[in-house]
Tab-separated table of C-alpha atoms and ligand atoms in Angstrom:
chain	number	residue	atom	x	y	z
A	1	MET	CA	-3.421	5.169	-24.381
A	2	SER	CA	-4.445	1.515	-25.031
A	3	ALA	CA	-8.125	0.436	-24.886
A	4	PRO	CA	-7.956	-1.054	-21.292
A	5	GLN	CA	-6.321	2.097	-20.010
A	6	THR	CA	-8.979	4.343	-21.577
A	7	PHE	CA	-11.512	1.995	-20.064
A	8	ILE	CA	-9.898	2.287	-16.539
A	9	ASP	CA	-9.967	6.138	-16.986
A	10	ARG	CA	-13.654	6.220	-17.584
A	11	GLU	CA	-14.696	3.447	-15.364
A	12	LEU	CA	-12.753	4.346	-12.292
A	13	PRO	CA	-15.801	5.848	-10.230
A	14	ARG	CA	-17.737	2.727	-10.856
A	15	PHE	CA	-14.834	0.476	-9.658
A	16	GLN	CA	-14.529	2.618	-6.640
A	17	GLY	CA	-18.266	2.263	-5.874
A	18	GLU	CA	-17.933	-1.617	-6.282
A	19	LEU	CA	-14.970	-1.713	-4.074
A	20	PHE	CA	-16.996	0.233	-1.402
A	21	GLU	CA	-19.633	-2.507	-1.696
A	22	LEU	CA	-17.122	-5.092	-0.910
A	23	LEU	CA	-15.688	-3.216	1.962
A	24	ARG	CA	-19.090	-2.851	3.508
A	25	ILE	CA	-19.154	-6.538	4.254
A	26	PRO	CA	-17.394	-7.236	7.571
A	27	SER	CA	-15.625	-10.391	6.507
A	28	VAL	CA	-13.552	-10.819	9.757
A	29	SER	CA	-12.307	-14.465	9.368
A	30	ALA	CA	-11.147	-14.829	12.940
A	31	ARG	CA	-14.726	-14.279	14.390
A	32	SER	CA	-17.360	-17.059	14.120
A	33	GLU	CA	-20.148	-14.495	14.480
A	34	HIS	CA	-18.906	-13.026	11.023
A	35	ASP	CA	-18.964	-16.454	9.218
A	36	SER	CA	-21.995	-15.532	7.160
A	37	ASP	CA	-20.571	-12.025	6.313
A	38	THR	CA	-17.259	-13.814	5.224
A	39	ARG	CA	-19.318	-16.099	2.969
A	40	GLN	CA	-21.173	-13.118	1.649
A	41	ALA	CA	-17.894	-11.511	0.487
A	42	ALA	CA	-16.922	-14.619	-1.193
A	43	GLU	CA	-20.408	-14.777	-2.901
A	44	TRP	CA	-20.045	-11.013	-3.815
A	45	LEU	CA	-16.659	-11.530	-5.579
A	46	ALA	CA	-18.059	-14.648	-7.351
A	47	ARG	CA	-21.001	-12.701	-8.747
A	48	ARG	CA	-18.522	-9.836	-9.948
A	49	LEU	CA	-16.216	-12.203	-11.659
A	50	ARG	CA	-19.069	-14.158	-13.357
A	51	SER	CA	-20.478	-10.922	-14.573
A	52	ILE	CA	-17.145	-10.017	-16.348
A	53	GLY	CA	-16.976	-13.368	-17.901
A	54	PHE	CA	-15.226	-15.682	-15.716
A	55	GLU	CA	-16.370	-19.227	-14.868
A	56	VAL	CA	-16.557	-19.262	-11.017
A	57	GLU	CA	-16.811	-21.925	-8.439
A	58	ILE	CA	-17.036	-21.409	-4.712
A	59	VAL	CA	-15.077	-24.174	-2.988
A	60	GLU	CA	-15.981	-25.194	0.386
A	61	THR	CA	-13.190	-25.678	3.150
A	62	PRO	CA	-13.729	-26.619	6.682
A	63	ARG	CA	-13.996	-22.957	7.538
A	64	HIS	CA	-14.304	-20.092	4.964
A	65	PRO	CA	-14.668	-20.844	1.284
A	66	VAL	CA	-12.240	-20.195	-1.556
A	67	VAL	CA	-13.348	-18.418	-4.780
A	68	LEU	CA	-11.959	-20.178	-7.800
A	69	ALA	CA	-12.381	-18.267	-11.115
A	70	GLU	CA	-11.051	-19.088	-14.570
A	71	TRP	CA	-10.868	-17.468	-18.014
A	72	ARG	CA	-9.017	-19.383	-20.489
A	73	GLY	CA	-10.029	-17.643	-23.751
A	74	ALA	CA	-6.367	-16.815	-24.795
A	75	GLY	CA	-5.821	-20.458	-25.742
A	76	SER	CA	-3.259	-22.986	-25.012
A	77	GLY	CA	-0.373	-21.108	-26.588
A	78	ALA	CA	-0.752	-18.160	-24.239
A	79	PRO	CA	0.824	-18.062	-20.731
A	80	THR	CA	-1.542	-18.727	-17.738
A	81	VAL	CA	-1.385	-16.240	-14.770
A	82	LEU	CA	-2.640	-17.220	-11.214
A	83	ILE	CA	-3.925	-14.281	-9.413
A	84	TYR	CA	-4.095	-14.702	-5.512
A	85	GLY	CA	-5.669	-12.428	-3.002
A	86	HIS	CA	-7.694	-12.625	0.247
A	87	TYR	CA	-11.206	-11.293	0.906
A	88	ASP	CA	-11.085	-11.677	4.628
A	89	VAL	CA	-9.859	-8.991	7.039
A	90	GLN	CA	-8.377	-8.443	10.429
A	91	PRO	CA	-10.737	-7.674	13.322
A	92	PRO	CA	-11.438	-3.861	13.437
A	93	GLU	CA	-10.985	-3.370	17.224
A	94	PRO	CA	-10.361	-1.030	18.953
A	95	LEU	CA	-13.397	0.621	17.463
A	96	ASP	CA	-13.141	3.872	19.302
A	97	LEU	CA	-9.812	4.654	17.506
A	98	TRP	CA	-11.563	4.820	14.190
A	99	THR	CA	-12.430	8.156	12.947
A	100	THR	CA	-15.186	6.659	10.689
A	101	PRO	CA	-16.619	3.190	11.275
A	102	PRO	CA	-14.463	0.318	9.790
A	103	PHE	CA	-17.148	-1.145	7.570
A	104	GLU	CA	-18.454	2.277	6.273
A	105	PRO	CA	-15.885	3.029	3.744
A	106	THR	CA	-15.174	6.858	3.545
A	107	MET	CA	-12.992	9.040	1.407
A	108	ARG	CA	-10.822	11.560	3.056
A	109	ASP	CA	-7.959	13.476	1.625
A	110	GLY	CA	-7.866	11.213	-1.334
A	111	ARG	CA	-7.754	8.053	0.750
A	112	ILE	CA	-10.307	5.291	1.172
A	113	PHE	CA	-10.632	4.584	4.846
A	114	ALA	CA	-12.029	1.088	5.839
A	115	ARG	CA	-11.015	-2.276	7.236
A	116	GLY	CA	-9.597	-4.204	4.387
A	117	ALA	CA	-9.111	-1.105	2.234
A	118	VAL	CA	-5.545	-1.973	1.319
A	119	ASP	CA	-5.146	-5.488	3.100
A	120	ASP	CA	-6.396	-6.961	0.895
A	121	LYS	CA	-9.843	-6.115	-0.581
A	122	GLY	CA	-8.740	-2.878	-2.347
A	123	GLN	CA	-5.697	-4.723	-3.673
A	124	LEU	CA	-7.514	-7.667	-4.841
A	125	TYR	CA	-10.105	-5.547	-6.483
A	126	MET	CA	-7.535	-3.797	-8.640
A	127	HIS	CA	-7.106	-7.194	-10.355
A	128	VAL	CA	-10.835	-7.537	-10.911
A	129	ALA	CA	-10.981	-4.102	-12.349
A	130	ALA	CA	-7.963	-4.723	-14.647
A	131	LEU	CA	-9.632	-7.896	-15.821
A	132	ASP	CA	-12.925	-5.967	-16.389
A	133	ALA	CA	-10.944	-3.383	-18.490
A	134	TYR	CA	-9.906	-6.117	-20.911
A	135	LEU	CA	-13.086	-8.249	-21.085
A	136	ALA	CA	-15.687	-5.561	-21.140
A	137	GLU	CA	-17.443	-4.745	-24.575
A	138	GLY	CA	-16.558	-8.316	-25.833
A	139	GLY	CA	-12.821	-7.849	-25.447
A	140	LYS	CA	-10.272	-10.598	-24.673
A	141	LEU	CA	-7.274	-10.899	-22.279
A	142	PRO	CA	-3.955	-11.605	-23.851
A	143	ILE	CA	-3.244	-14.439	-21.263
A	144	ASN	CA	-5.290	-17.064	-19.481
A	145	VAL	CA	-6.160	-16.254	-15.927
A	146	VAL	CA	-7.018	-18.103	-12.955
A	147	LEU	CA	-7.912	-16.158	-9.890
A	148	ILE	CA	-8.330	-17.463	-6.316
A	149	ALA	CA	-9.443	-15.391	-3.476
A	150	GLU	CA	-9.279	-16.972	0.002
A	151	GLY	CA	-11.082	-16.123	3.255
A	152	GLU	CA	-8.539	-17.304	5.732
A	153	GLU	CA	-5.404	-15.332	5.184
A	154	GLU	CA	-5.650	-13.421	8.318
A	155	ILE	CA	-6.036	-16.671	10.292
A	156	GLY	CA	-3.015	-18.405	8.804
A	157	SER	CA	-4.585	-19.980	5.703
A	158	PRO	CA	-5.172	-23.151	7.577
A	159	ASN	CA	-6.977	-24.830	4.521
A	160	LEU	CA	-5.223	-23.337	1.570
A	161	VAL	CA	-2.247	-25.747	1.102
A	162	PRO	CA	-4.838	-28.712	0.878
A	163	PHE	CA	-6.807	-26.513	-1.592
A	164	VAL	CA	-3.858	-25.968	-3.837
A	165	GLU	CA	-2.846	-29.524	-3.706
A	166	ARG	CA	-6.394	-30.776	-4.555
A	167	PHE	CA	-6.636	-28.310	-7.512
A	168	ARG	CA	-2.942	-28.505	-8.520
A	169	ASP	CA	-3.891	-29.272	-12.171
A	170	ARG	CA	-6.455	-26.441	-12.586
A	171	LEU	CA	-3.953	-23.896	-10.697
A	172	ALA	CA	-1.088	-24.871	-13.203
A	173	CYS	CA	0.393	-21.544	-14.325
A	174	ASP	CA	3.455	-19.771	-15.485
A	175	VAL	CA	3.569	-17.130	-12.741
A	176	VAL	CA	1.601	-16.420	-9.527
A	177	LEU	CA	0.685	-12.716	-9.143
A	178	ILE	CA	-0.052	-11.156	-5.745
A	179	SER	CA	-0.860	-7.725	-4.671
A	180	ASP	CA	-0.799	-7.853	-0.858
A	181	THR	CA	2.285	-5.846	-0.052
A	182	GLY	CA	3.327	-2.189	-0.323
A	183	MET	CA	5.385	0.377	-2.052
A	184	PHE	CA	8.654	1.588	-0.407
A	185	ALA	CA	7.564	5.114	-0.753
A	186	PRO	CA	4.931	7.259	-2.423
A	187	GLY	CA	5.480	7.310	-6.279
A	188	LEU	CA	8.222	4.611	-5.883
A	189	PRO	CA	7.078	1.409	-7.579
A	190	THR	CA	8.238	-1.554	-5.750
A	191	ILE	CA	8.721	-5.281	-6.322
A	192	VAL	CA	8.964	-7.325	-2.900
A	193	ASN	CA	11.677	-9.932	-3.301
A	194	ALA	CA	11.593	-11.482	0.259
A	195	LEU	CA	9.150	-12.181	2.976
A	196	ARG	CA	9.658	-13.293	6.448
A	197	GLY	CA	8.097	-16.444	7.857
A	198	LEU	CA	6.217	-16.947	11.024
A	199	ALA	CA	6.079	-19.202	14.061
A	200	TYR	CA	3.380	-18.133	16.393
A	201	PHE	CA	2.625	-19.535	19.951
A	202	GLU	CA	0.440	-19.259	22.817
A	203	VAL	CA	2.082	-19.722	26.151
A	204	GLN	CA	-0.032	-20.583	29.323
A	205	VAL	CA	1.404	-20.494	32.711
A	206	GLU	CA	-0.491	-22.167	35.533
A	207	GLY	CA	0.085	-21.926	39.133
A	208	PRO	CA	-2.228	-22.326	42.134
A	209	GLY	CA	-5.773	-23.853	41.654
A	210	GLY	CA	-7.333	-20.360	42.011
A	211	ASP	CA	-6.468	-16.687	42.558
A	212	LEU	CA	-4.807	-16.215	46.043
A	213	HIS	CA	-4.509	-13.337	48.463
A	214	SER	CA	-1.170	-11.849	47.690
A	215	GLY	CA	-0.418	-11.010	51.326
A	216	THR	CA	-1.525	-14.383	52.649
A	217	TYR	CA	0.382	-16.423	50.100
A	218	GLY	CA	2.780	-14.120	48.247
A	219	GLY	CA	6.443	-15.003	48.856
A	220	ALA	CA	5.675	-18.747	49.448
A	221	VAL	CA	3.889	-19.632	46.031
A	222	VAL	CA	5.357	-19.021	42.634
A	223	ASN	CA	3.555	-16.217	40.805
A	224	PRO	CA	2.670	-17.200	37.250
A	225	ALA	CA	2.801	-13.553	35.943
A	226	MET	CA	6.312	-13.258	37.318
A	227	ALA	CA	7.292	-16.634	36.070
A	228	LEU	CA	5.980	-15.717	32.631
A	229	ALA	CA	7.842	-12.344	32.781
A	230	ARG	CA	11.192	-14.236	33.561
A	231	ILE	CA	10.493	-16.634	30.571
A	232	LEU	CA	9.857	-13.739	28.131
A	233	ALA	CA	12.820	-11.760	29.394
A	234	SER	CA	14.988	-14.930	28.714
A	235	LEU	CA	14.120	-14.955	25.087
A	236	HIS	CA	16.643	-12.147	24.070
A	237	ASP	CA	20.107	-11.421	25.129
A	238	GLU	CA	21.594	-7.964	25.776
A	239	ASN	CA	22.287	-7.514	22.052
A	240	ARG	CA	18.769	-8.024	21.171
A	241	ARG	CA	19.743	-11.388	19.698
A	242	ILE	CA	17.291	-14.318	20.214
A	243	ALA	CA	18.607	-16.457	23.062
A	244	LEU	CA	17.308	-19.787	22.002
A	245	PRO	CA	20.297	-22.183	21.572
A	246	GLY	CA	20.860	-23.048	17.897
A	247	PHE	CA	18.381	-20.379	16.779
A	248	TYR	CA	20.790	-18.791	14.303
A	249	ASP	CA	22.255	-21.965	12.879
A	250	ASP	CA	20.182	-21.782	9.690
A	251	VAL	CA	19.858	-18.081	9.436
A	252	HIS	CA	21.245	-17.111	5.879
A	253	GLU	CA	23.793	-14.404	6.139
A	254	TRP	CA	23.232	-12.009	3.329
A	255	SER	CA	25.997	-11.225	0.902
A	256	PRO	CA	27.605	-7.672	1.008
A	257	ALA	CA	26.094	-7.031	-2.469
A	258	ASP	CA	22.469	-7.753	-1.050
A	259	ARG	CA	23.280	-5.583	1.966
A	260	ALA	CA	24.573	-2.729	-0.219
A	261	ALA	CA	21.403	-2.894	-2.317
A	262	ILE	CA	19.377	-2.399	0.848
A	263	LYS	CA	21.646	0.547	1.824
A	264	GLN	CA	20.955	2.167	-1.477
A	265	LEU	CA	17.164	2.579	-0.761
A	266	PRO	CA	16.104	6.143	0.065
A	267	PHE	CA	15.181	5.591	3.664
A	268	ASP	CA	14.995	8.236	6.247
A	269	GLU	CA	15.471	6.601	9.837
A	270	ARG	CA	14.301	9.687	11.724
A	271	GLU	CA	11.105	9.979	9.495
A	272	PHE	CA	10.483	6.329	10.273
A	273	GLN	CA	10.953	6.774	13.836
A	274	HIS	CA	8.706	9.925	13.818
A	275	GLN	CA	5.999	7.925	11.806
A	276	VAL	CA	5.759	5.132	14.457
A	277	GLY	CA	5.993	7.539	17.267
A	278	VAL	CA	8.777	6.127	19.492
A	279	PRO	CA	11.448	8.079	21.394
A	280	ALA	CA	14.181	5.703	19.973
A	281	LEU	CA	14.611	2.796	17.540
A	282	ASP	CA	16.167	-0.335	18.715
A	283	GLY	CA	16.934	-3.796	17.500
A	284	GLU	CA	19.647	-6.429	16.946
A	285	ALA	CA	23.074	-4.953	17.169
A	286	GLY	CA	25.065	-4.730	13.948
A	287	PHE	CA	22.269	-4.330	11.578
A	288	SER	CA	20.416	-1.239	10.043
A	289	THR	CA	16.668	-0.655	10.667
A	290	LEU	CA	15.749	-2.104	7.255
A	291	GLU	CA	17.959	-5.037	7.758
A	292	ARG	CA	16.217	-5.690	11.110
A	293	LEU	CA	12.973	-5.499	9.374
A	294	TRP	CA	13.849	-7.683	6.378
A	295	ILE	CA	16.699	-9.986	6.643
A	296	ARG	CA	16.864	-10.720	10.473
A	297	PRO	CA	14.696	-12.829	12.472
A	298	THR	CA	12.724	-11.479	15.568
A	299	CYS	CA	10.778	-12.574	18.558
A	300	GLU	CA	8.022	-10.475	19.879
A	301	VAL	CA	5.281	-10.590	22.455
A	302	ASN	CA	1.928	-10.087	20.706
A	303	GLY	CA	-0.354	-10.204	23.717
A	304	LEU	CA	-0.019	-10.551	27.535
A	305	LEU	CA	-2.658	-11.325	30.139
A	306	SER	CA	-2.661	-11.950	33.871
A	307	GLY	CA	-4.046	-10.924	37.167
A	308	TYR	CA	-6.017	-7.745	37.801
A	309	THR	CA	-6.115	-5.137	35.251
A	310	GLY	CA	-9.236	-3.195	36.280
A	311	GLN	CA	-9.290	0.161	37.990
A	312	GLY	CA	-7.271	0.680	41.112
A	313	ALA	CA	-5.427	-1.967	43.126
A	314	LYS	CA	-6.386	-5.455	43.946
A	315	THR	CA	-3.882	-7.644	46.001
A	316	VAL	CA	-4.094	-10.733	44.204
A	317	LEU	CA	-1.609	-13.555	43.260
A	318	PRO	CA	-3.016	-14.610	39.953
A	319	ALA	CA	-3.587	-18.264	39.187
A	320	ARG	CA	-2.556	-18.031	35.648
A	321	ALA	CA	-0.923	-15.976	32.872
A	322	MET	CA	-0.808	-16.050	29.309
A	323	ALA	CA	1.352	-14.534	26.399
A	324	LYS	CA	1.054	-14.639	22.641
A	325	VAL	CA	4.735	-14.967	21.305
A	326	SER	CA	5.627	-14.931	17.661
A	327	PHE	CA	8.849	-15.189	15.708
A	328	ARG	CA	9.458	-13.779	12.216
A	329	LEU	CA	11.757	-15.974	10.337
A	330	VAL	CA	14.207	-15.502	7.494
A	331	PRO	CA	15.822	-17.860	4.969
A	332	ASP	CA	16.609	-20.788	5.775
A	333	GLN	CA	14.740	-21.077	9.002
A	334	ASP	CA	12.041	-23.675	9.395
A	335	PRO	CA	8.979	-22.904	11.711
A	336	VAL	CA	8.862	-26.534	12.725
A	337	ARG	CA	12.404	-26.466	14.087
A	338	VAL	CA	11.827	-23.061	15.654
A	339	ALA	CA	8.943	-24.490	17.515
A	340	ARG	CA	11.101	-27.245	18.937
A	341	LEU	CA	13.798	-24.858	19.916
A	342	PHE	CA	11.100	-22.707	21.654
A	343	ARG	CA	9.695	-25.518	23.594
A	344	GLU	CA	13.184	-26.793	24.672
A	345	HIS	CA	14.210	-23.365	25.803
A	346	VAL	CA	10.993	-22.464	27.713
A	347	ALA	CA	11.238	-25.900	29.473
A	348	SER	CA	14.710	-25.082	30.571
A	349	VAL	CA	13.936	-21.590	32.121
A	350	THR	CA	10.532	-22.549	33.658
A	351	PRO	CA	10.661	-22.421	37.452
A	352	ALA	CA	9.321	-25.356	39.574
A	353	GLY	CA	5.941	-24.449	40.859
A	354	VAL	CA	4.091	-23.554	37.675
A	355	LYS	CA	3.124	-25.646	34.637
A	356	VAL	CA	3.555	-24.185	31.202
A	357	THR	CA	1.737	-25.306	28.166
A	358	ILE	CA	2.582	-24.077	24.553
A	359	GLU	CA	0.193	-24.070	21.698
A	360	GLU	CA	1.227	-23.577	18.153
A	361	LEU	CA	-0.942	-21.069	16.290
A	362	HIS	CA	0.599	-20.264	13.005
A	363	GLY	CA	3.631	-21.415	10.933
A	364	GLY	CA	4.948	-20.215	7.666
A	365	ARG	CA	8.198	-20.474	5.840
A	366	PRO	CA	10.324	-17.414	4.880
A	367	TRP	CA	10.576	-16.758	0.975
A	368	ARG	CA	13.061	-15.298	-1.284
A	369	ALA	CA	12.057	-14.440	-4.900
A	370	SER	CA	13.750	-15.942	-8.021
A	371	THR	CA	14.410	-12.770	-9.797
A	372	GLU	CA	15.533	-14.576	-13.055
A	373	GLY	CA	12.915	-15.092	-15.662
A	374	ARG	CA	10.833	-13.260	-17.929
A	375	HIS	CA	7.997	-12.640	-15.513
A	376	TYR	CA	10.393	-10.444	-13.512
A	377	GLN	CA	11.282	-8.389	-16.449
A	378	ALA	CA	7.616	-8.034	-17.457
A	379	ALA	CA	6.802	-6.636	-14.055
A	380	VAL	CA	9.711	-4.192	-14.208
A	381	ARG	CA	8.304	-2.902	-17.562
A	382	ALA	CA	4.766	-2.847	-16.541
A	383	LEU	CA	5.700	-0.621	-13.432
A	384	GLU	CA	8.025	1.587	-15.447
A	385	ARG	CA	5.209	2.146	-18.032
A	386	THR	CA	2.740	3.223	-15.502
A	387	PHE	CA	4.960	5.240	-13.101
A	388	GLY	CA	7.330	6.552	-15.504
A	389	ARG	CA	10.239	5.229	-13.414
A	390	PRO	CA	11.737	1.818	-12.730
A	391	PRO	CA	10.792	-0.254	-9.534
A	392	VAL	CA	12.909	-0.693	-6.475
A	393	PHE	CA	13.474	-4.128	-4.983
A	394	THR	CA	12.799	-4.477	-1.284
A	395	GLY	CA	12.094	-7.064	1.421
A	396	GLU	CA	9.093	-7.144	3.582
A	397	GLY	CA	8.926	-7.935	7.283
A	398	GLY	CA	5.448	-9.430	7.102
A	399	SER	CA	4.385	-12.814	5.978
A	400	ILE	CA	2.267	-14.409	3.358
A	401	PRO	CA	2.998	-18.017	4.180
A	402	ILE	CA	1.161	-19.418	0.998
A	403	VAL	CA	3.778	-17.792	-1.289
A	404	GLY	CA	6.499	-20.448	-0.693
A	405	ASP	CA	3.759	-23.214	-0.766
A	406	PHE	CA	2.691	-22.005	-4.306
A	407	GLU	CA	6.089	-22.201	-5.569
A	408	ARG	CA	6.679	-25.698	-4.097
A	409	ILE	CA	3.313	-27.186	-5.133
A	410	LEU	CA	2.837	-25.608	-8.591
A	411	GLY	CA	6.439	-25.066	-9.569
A	412	ALA	CA	5.788	-21.570	-10.697
A	413	PRO	CA	7.507	-18.484	-9.554
A	414	VAL	CA	5.565	-15.834	-7.519
A	415	LEU	CA	5.584	-12.112	-8.375
A	416	LEU	CA	4.628	-9.642	-5.551
A	417	VAL	CA	3.641	-6.346	-6.815
A	418	GLY	CA	1.623	-4.356	-4.224
A	419	PHE	CA	0.621	-0.809	-3.760
A	420	ALA	CA	0.085	-0.118	-0.079
A	421	LEU	CA	1.738	3.017	1.081
A	422	PRO	CA	3.926	3.342	4.232
A	423	GLY	CA	1.675	4.348	7.281
A	424	CYS	CA	-1.447	2.730	5.608
A	425	ASN	CA	-2.457	1.184	8.908
A	426	MET	CA	-2.737	-2.543	7.985
A	427	HIS	CA	-4.203	-4.366	10.880
A	428	ALA	CA	-4.701	-1.049	12.821
A	429	PRO	CA	-7.582	1.416	13.211
A	430	ASN	CA	-8.102	3.931	10.252
A	431	GLU	CA	-6.631	1.579	7.641
A	432	TRP	CA	-6.525	3.375	4.244
A	433	PHE	CA	-5.682	3.065	0.554
A	434	ALA	CA	-4.910	5.961	-1.509
A	435	LEU	CA	-7.476	6.125	-4.404
A	436	GLU	CA	-4.398	7.154	-6.596
A	437	SER	CA	-2.824	3.828	-5.574
A	438	PHE	CA	-5.886	1.947	-6.404
A	439	GLU	CA	-5.790	3.568	-9.811
A	440	MET	CA	-2.162	3.259	-10.521
A	441	GLY	CA	-2.261	-0.467	-9.317
A	442	THR	CA	-5.186	-1.194	-11.592
A	443	ARG	CA	-3.317	0.416	-14.530
A	444	THR	CA	-0.071	-1.546	-13.528
A	445	ILE	CA	-1.941	-4.793	-13.563
A	446	ALA	CA	-3.627	-4.207	-16.872
A	447	ASN	CA	-0.123	-3.339	-18.420
A	448	LEU	CA	1.351	-6.341	-16.649
A	449	PHE	CA	-1.147	-8.612	-18.560
A	450	ASP	CA	0.168	-7.200	-21.682
A	451	GLU	CA	3.827	-7.643	-20.774
A	452	LEU	CA	3.320	-11.093	-19.605
A	453	ALA	CA	1.617	-12.060	-22.855
A	454	GLY	CA	4.348	-10.342	-25.065
B	1	BES	N1	-0.882	-8.220	3.888
B	1	BES	C1	-0.254	-8.840	4.988
B	1	BES	C2	1.244	-9.175	4.691
B	1	BES	C3	1.926	-7.802	4.761
B	1	BES	C4	2.079	-7.150	5.929
B	1	BES	C5	2.500	-7.228	3.597
B	1	BES	C6	2.813	-6.001	5.938
B	1	BES	C7	3.034	-5.955	3.664
B	1	BES	C8	3.300	-5.425	4.726
B	1	BES	C9	-0.904	-10.119	5.199
B	1	BES	O1	-2.242	-9.942	5.095
B	1	BES	C10	-0.725	-10.392	6.613
B	1	BES	O2	-1.004	-9.722	7.587
B	1	BES	N2	-0.125	-11.714	6.975
B	1	BES	C11	0.043	-12.035	8.253
B	1	BES	C12	0.259	-13.558	8.195
B	1	BES	C13	-0.197	-14.266	9.373
B	1	BES	C14	-1.665	-14.047	9.681
B	1	BES	C15	0.018	-15.873	9.066
B	1	BES	C16	1.192	-11.461	9.062
B	1	BES	O3	2.346	-11.014	8.338
B	1	BES	O4	1.064	-11.178	10.115
B	2	ZN	ZN1	-3.115	-9.190	3.582
């Protein structure tokens, strides 16, 4: 075993303890009451990175800071790797569904349970651990490393593009390395080669000046909840295709070879259905479940609010209704264009008698990996060395909008090598990260530093 691997062996309990410290900090970026916690997580990371020999700066943004850490001891002849991760987490609610509290990390059945365990603190910390394994005891890394950890990923990274533009020169690199995705199955190392984009909206429907008695007024006044329901129902056709005119014009049709590669993956539809706990799966006609998740766009309602929702009945005609609606996008769709199509479509189906306003909350472009280049081969070798088998290549239905921006601004390819396992409850109660995945991830990253240097 190489020296870093032996070090990881020995120091794993310490790494786990340090990760638990980070997980105890409730860095919920969406909530302003957690602003000082979020900053504390940045400061905690900065301290750790300094202690292993990095030069670290905490860069302020209008909201949550970015940790910018650099180690350039490999010299100008060696490649430079930019590591990106996020130290912020999703809100933990609903709290009563957690077996143990979200910010009291707990080991059960070989899994670390905590908000952020896998998305993304645990995966970010694997990188810190792997760097530690090289730099401890006066050691050196075979590559130069720049690490950025942001605190706004879960709110759509509103300040990260300006950050990357401002620090473009210091972020210059040969490859961007990110662990914020998952493995296709336990024991099956995975490189993610496509991410969906996102266009997210809040739709407000306003009717009468205030709530009305539904007997006195119902039938003569347009009900905003009903109007909203009609608008939402109009978003799909009977084949589950999105009904906005022109929506599919720039959807890339994948080649038979690409679709065959997806079909090759060991995927059990029934097990998937069982895991999500639904009586049937459904989606766009003509596509398999994995295709629906990875290479086809979708439109979903993420939240819905109107009228009386307390105990018992209340005969009320609500004054307003609200929905959060998001589209997942695939190459070559553009979130700006989707916003325009969405506005036009909603305007065309909104009944007289209500006023609709649409606010744009997030946007992000879809992404597809460039699989040519030595960085890709290096990742394949590092995963094979660690897991004893070559990786599979998969898409991912979720979004990491900054990935495309990194490539565009820095001109370097992005490598997505993540270790979350299916069912890990990202964004949900009882989020977990297998301790074994944390270990294997750390080992893989250490191997990858080697492979990228060689
Ligand atoms: N880590 C996720 C992305 C992800 C999701 C990877 C599922 C693998 C599986 C990331 O933190 C995330 O949740 N992204 C958001 C982006 C949004 C807030 C702009 C998403 O996909 O909803
Ligand atoms: Zn994440």
